[in-house]
PDB file of C-alpha atoms in Angstrom:
ATOM      1  CA  MET A   1      77.314 -79.966  40.932  1.00 46.00           C
ATOM      2  CA  VAL A   2      76.496 -81.532  37.562  1.00 48.00           C
ATOM      3  CA  ARG A   3      74.933 -84.975  37.506  1.00 46.00           C
ATOM      4  CA  SER A   4      75.849 -87.428  34.800  1.00 45.00           C
ATOM      5  CA  GLN A   5      73.251 -89.192  32.699  1.00 51.00           C
ATOM      6  CA  PHE A   6      72.293 -92.690  33.801  1.00 50.00           C
ATOM      7  CA  SER A   7      70.693 -95.554  31.974  1.00 48.00           C
ATOM      8  CA  ALA A   8      69.462 -98.874  33.291  1.00 48.00           C
ATOM      9  CA  PRO A   9      70.464-101.988  31.361  1.00 49.00           C
ATOM     10  CA  LEU A  10      68.878-105.185  32.584  1.00 47.00           C
ATOM     11  CA  ARG A  11      71.239-107.651  34.285  1.00 49.00           C
ATOM     12  CA  GLY A  12      69.669-110.711  35.794  1.00 49.00           C
ATOM     13  CA  ASN A  13      66.657-109.886  37.947  1.00 49.00           C
ATOM     14  CA  HIS A  14      67.872-106.484  39.116  1.00 48.00           C
ATOM     15  CA  PHE A  15      68.971-103.198  37.606  1.00 47.00           C
ATOM     16  CA  THR A  16      72.510-101.879  37.712  1.00 49.00           C
ATOM     17  CA  PHE A  17      72.945 -98.246  36.859  1.00 50.00           C
ATOM     18  CA  GLU A  18      75.922 -97.239  34.739  1.00 50.00           C
ATOM     19  CA  PRO A  19      76.828 -93.809  33.425  1.00 51.00           C
ATOM     20  CA  ALA A  20      75.519 -93.151  29.947  1.00 49.00           C
ATOM     21  CA  SER A  21      79.003 -92.078  28.837  1.00 49.00           C
ATOM     22  CA  ARG A  22      80.101 -95.726  29.025  1.00 50.00           C
ATOM     23  CA  LEU A  23      77.127 -97.003  27.046  1.00 50.00           C
ATOM     24  CA  ILE A  24      77.067 -94.396  24.275  1.00 48.00           C
ATOM     25  CA  HIS A  25      79.999 -93.773  21.956  1.00 49.00           C
ATOM     26  CA  PRO A  26      81.442 -90.252  22.474  1.00 50.00           C
ATOM     27  CA  SER A  27      80.765 -89.300  18.859  1.00 51.00           C
ATOM     28  CA  ARG A  28      77.081 -90.171  19.293  1.00 51.00           C
ATOM     29  CA  ARG A  29      76.075 -88.170  22.327  1.00 51.00           C
ATOM     30  CA  VAL A  30      72.332 -87.859  22.798  1.00 47.00           C
ATOM     31  CA  SER A  31      70.178 -85.480  24.751  1.00 49.00           C
ATOM     32  CA  ILE A  32      68.856 -86.210  28.235  1.00 50.00           C
ATOM     33  CA  PHE A  33      65.368 -86.678  26.784  1.00 49.00           C
ATOM     34  CA  GLN A  34      66.575 -89.388  24.387  1.00 54.00           C
ATOM     35  CA  THR A  35      68.481 -91.143  27.170  1.00 53.00           C
ATOM     36  CA  ASN A  36      65.463 -91.022  29.470  1.00 55.00           C
ATOM     37  CA  THR A  37      63.327 -92.444  26.666  1.00 57.00           C
ATOM     38  CA  ARG A  38      65.737 -95.347  26.284  1.00 58.00           C
ATOM     39  CA  VAL A  39      65.700 -95.974  30.034  1.00 57.00           C
ATOM     40  CA  ALA A  40      61.903 -95.951  30.038  1.00 57.00           C
ATOM     41  CA  THR A  41      61.901 -98.423  27.135  1.00 59.00           C
ATOM     42  CA  TYR A  42      64.172-100.758  29.101  1.00 56.00           C
ATOM     43  CA  LEU A  43      61.966-100.503  32.167  1.00 52.00           C
ATOM     44  CA  VAL A  44      58.722-101.146  30.286  1.00 50.00           C
ATOM     45  CA  ALA A  45      60.214-104.036  28.330  1.00 49.00           C
ATOM     46  CA  SER A  46      61.632-105.672  31.431  1.00 51.00           C
ATOM     47  CA  ARG A  47      58.392-105.415  33.409  1.00 51.00           C
ATOM     48  CA  SER A  48      55.850-106.500  30.808  1.00 49.00           C
ATOM     49  CA  SER A  49      57.683-108.993  28.609  1.00 52.00           C
ATOM     50  CA  ALA A  50      60.932-109.572  26.808  1.00 53.00           C
ATOM     51  CA  MET A  51      59.677-107.813  23.659  1.00 59.00           C
ATOM     52  CA  PRO A  52      59.487-104.003  23.368  1.00 59.00           C
ATOM     53  CA  ALA A  53      56.175-102.283  22.753  1.00 65.00           C
ATOM     54  CA  ALA A  54      54.855-102.588  19.186  1.00 74.00           C
ATOM     55  CA  LYS A  55      55.014 -99.577  16.908  1.00 78.00           C
ATOM     56  CA  PRO A  56      51.692 -98.168  15.699  1.00 73.00           C
ATOM     57  CA  ILE A  57      50.601 -99.368  12.284  1.00 74.00           C
ATOM     58  CA  ARG A  58      50.710 -96.745   9.561  1.00 72.00           C
ATOM     59  CA  LEU A  59      47.723 -96.919   7.259  1.00 62.00           C
ATOM     60  CA  PRO A  60      48.257 -96.929   3.487  1.00 68.00           C
ATOM     61  CA  PRO A  61      47.131 -93.895   1.476  1.00 66.00           C
ATOM     62  CA  VAL A  62      43.594 -93.815   0.156  1.00 64.00           C
ATOM     63  CA  LYS A  63      43.536 -94.858  -3.504  1.00 65.00           C
ATOM     64  CA  SER A  64      40.055 -93.665  -4.297  1.00 63.00           C
ATOM     65  CA  LEU A  65      37.454 -91.580  -2.575  1.00 57.00           C
ATOM     66  CA  ARG A  66      34.329 -93.588  -2.048  1.00 59.00           C
ATOM     67  CA  VAL A  67      31.903 -93.471   0.811  1.00 59.00           C
ATOM     68  CA  ARG A  68      29.515 -96.360   0.919  1.00 60.00           C
ATOM     69  CA  ASN A  69      26.476 -96.507   3.077  1.00 54.00           C
ATOM     70  CA  ALA A  70      25.944 -99.639   5.063  1.00 52.00           C
ATOM     71  CA  ARG A  71      22.918-100.590   3.043  1.00 59.00           C
ATOM     72  CA  LYS A  72      20.892-102.750   5.298  1.00 61.00           C
ATOM     73  CA  LYS A  73      18.433-105.045   3.664  1.00 65.00           C
ATOM     74  CA  VAL A  74      14.935-104.079   4.631  1.00 65.00           C
ATOM     75  CA  GLU A  75      13.342-107.151   6.077  1.00 76.00           C
ATOM     76  CA  ASN A  76       9.960-107.999   4.692  1.00 81.00           C
ATOM     77  CA  PRO A  77       7.380-107.512   7.472  1.00 82.00           C
ATOM     78  CA  CYS A  78       5.501-110.627   6.322  1.00 90.00           C
ATOM     79  CA  ILE A  79       8.393-113.022   6.943  1.00 91.00           C
ATOM     80  CA  ASN A  80       7.514-113.523  10.614  1.00 91.00           C
ATOM     81  CA  VAL A  81       3.897-114.292   9.777  1.00 92.00           C
ATOM     82  CA  MET A  82       4.968-116.680   7.010  1.00 92.00           C
ATOM     83  CA  ASN A  83       7.327-118.494   9.406  1.00 93.00           C
ATOM     84  CA  SER A  84       4.518-118.955  11.891  1.00 92.00           C
ATOM     85  CA  VAL A  85       2.249-120.343   9.119  1.00 91.00           C
ATOM     86  CA  LEU A  86       4.944-122.831   8.072  1.00 91.00           C
ATOM     87  CA  ALA A  87       5.525-123.860  11.686  1.00 91.00           C
ATOM     88  CA  CYS A  88       1.780-124.326  12.168  1.00 90.00           C
ATOM     89  CA  TRP A  89       1.562-126.480   9.049  1.00 88.00           C
ATOM     90  CA  ALA A  90       4.545-128.569  10.195  1.00 87.00           C
ATOM     91  CA  SER A  91       3.052-129.168  13.641  1.00 88.00           C
ATOM     92  CA  ALA A  92      -0.578-129.646  12.528  1.00 82.00           C
ATOM     93  CA  GLY A  93       0.211-131.823   9.528  1.00 78.00           C
ATOM     94  CA  TYR A  94      -1.090-129.354   6.944  1.00 70.00           C
ATOM     95  CA  ASN A  95      -4.444-129.095   8.648  1.00 70.00           C
ATOM     96  CA  THR A  96      -6.159-126.029   7.152  1.00 75.00           C
ATOM     97  CA  ALA A  97      -8.687-125.690   9.966  1.00 82.00           C
ATOM     98  CA  GLY A  98      -6.051-125.173  12.697  1.00 81.00           C
ATOM     99  CA  CYS A  99      -3.963-122.643  10.764  1.00 88.00           C
ATOM    100  CA  ALA A 100      -6.754-120.594   9.137  1.00 90.00           C
ATOM    101  CA  ALA A 101      -6.196-117.532  11.346  1.00 91.00           C
ATOM    102  CA  LEU A 102      -2.476-117.427  10.518  1.00 91.00           C
ATOM    103  CA  GLU A 103      -3.173-117.915   6.804  1.00 91.00           C
ATOM    104  CA  ASN A 104      -5.596-114.958   6.833  1.00 93.00           C
ATOM    105  CA  ALA A 105      -3.005-112.828   8.646  1.00 93.00           C
ATOM    106  CA  LEU A 106      -0.457-113.732   5.964  1.00 93.00           C
ATOM    107  CA  ARG A 107      -2.895-112.810   3.165  1.00 94.00           C
ATOM    108  CA  THR A 108      -3.650-109.388   4.708  1.00 94.00           C
ATOM    109  CA  CYS A 109       0.059-108.744   5.212  1.00 92.00           C
ATOM    110  CA  MET A 110       0.881-109.659   1.610  1.00 92.00           C
ATOM    111  CA  ASP A 111      -1.963-107.502   0.242  1.00 93.00           C
ATOM    112  CA  ALA A 112      -0.791-104.400   2.154  1.00 91.00           C
ATOM    113  CA  PRO A 113       1.219-101.826   0.140  1.00 89.00           C
ATOM    114  CA  LEU A 114       5.009-101.733   0.495  1.00 81.00           C
ATOM    115  CA  PRO A 115       6.472 -99.052   2.774  1.00 78.00           C
ATOM    116  CA  ALA A 116       8.022 -96.020   1.069  1.00 80.00           C
ATOM    117  CA  LYS A 117      11.773 -96.078   0.388  1.00 77.00           C
ATOM    118  CA  ALA A 118      14.003 -93.941   2.557  1.00 75.00           C
ATOM    119  CA  PRO A 119      15.908 -91.215   0.658  1.00 77.00           C
ATOM    120  CA  THR A 120      19.510 -92.142  -0.156  1.00 74.00           C
ATOM    121  CA  SER A 121      22.528 -89.984   0.602  1.00 74.00           C
ATOM    122  CA  SER A 122      24.120 -87.959  -2.202  1.00 78.00           C
ATOM    123  CA  ILE A 123      27.646 -88.068  -0.734  1.00 77.00           C
ATOM    124  CA  ASN A 124      28.920 -90.490  -3.406  1.00 74.00           C
ATOM    125  CA  TYR A 125      27.692 -88.180  -6.163  1.00 77.00           C
ATOM    126  CA  HIS A 126      29.527 -85.180  -4.685  1.00 79.00           C
ATOM    127  CA  LEU A 127      32.731 -87.158  -4.047  1.00 76.00           C
ATOM    128  CA  ASN A 128      32.721 -88.313  -7.649  1.00 74.00           C
ATOM    129  CA  ARG A 129      32.155 -84.760  -8.843  1.00 78.00           C
ATOM    130  CA  MET A 130      35.132 -83.398  -6.829  1.00 76.00           C
ATOM    131  CA  TYR A 131      37.459 -86.366  -7.473  1.00 72.00           C
ATOM    132  CA  ASP A 132      39.650 -84.564 -10.031  1.00 72.00           C
ATOM    133  CA  ARG A 133      40.245 -81.642  -7.681  1.00 71.00           C
ATOM    134  CA  VAL A 134      41.224 -83.828  -4.746  1.00 69.00           C
ATOM    135  CA  ILE A 135      43.386 -86.344  -6.642  1.00 69.00           C
ATOM    136  CA  PRO A 136      44.738 -84.694  -9.812  1.00 67.00           C
ATOM    137  CA  ASN A 137      45.852 -86.874 -12.749  1.00 68.00           C
ATOM    138  CA  ALA A 138      44.235 -89.963 -11.295  1.00 65.00           C
ATOM    139  CA  THR A 139      42.354 -92.532 -13.280  1.00 66.00           C
ATOM    140  CA  ARG A 140      38.869 -93.346 -12.155  1.00 61.00           C
ATOM    141  CA  ARG A 141      37.677 -96.844 -11.536  1.00 61.00           C
ATOM    142  CA  LYS A 142      34.525 -97.935 -13.243  1.00 56.00           C
TER     143      LYS A 142
END
């Protein structure tokens, strides 16, 4: 016994099943997989909302190869001490006797040598060097 294909159009608040041969023109027969996909789309759309599921967004092609590090600004270690000195001056009314310890801490912090720089990545150099091989006949941005 051969079963016919069924699809489920939405009518009111319930489903009525009709043979797929009535819904699809005879010259446009589709496979069982395609019919089942359409039925699943009807079911999902009727349960969640009136709109079908959104298609995934296709990203545009990459115009240029460039990898940028997230260069974080190195915070000066003396900023916290300087903020405390300014807060002390604001609360004490610029009294030098009450804020002398914080002022000395700020002087020692400012006299200390700067920390060494971290080495940077060379990925941008190598991408620039191989640019012509990856994207032939492309103009480089400057």
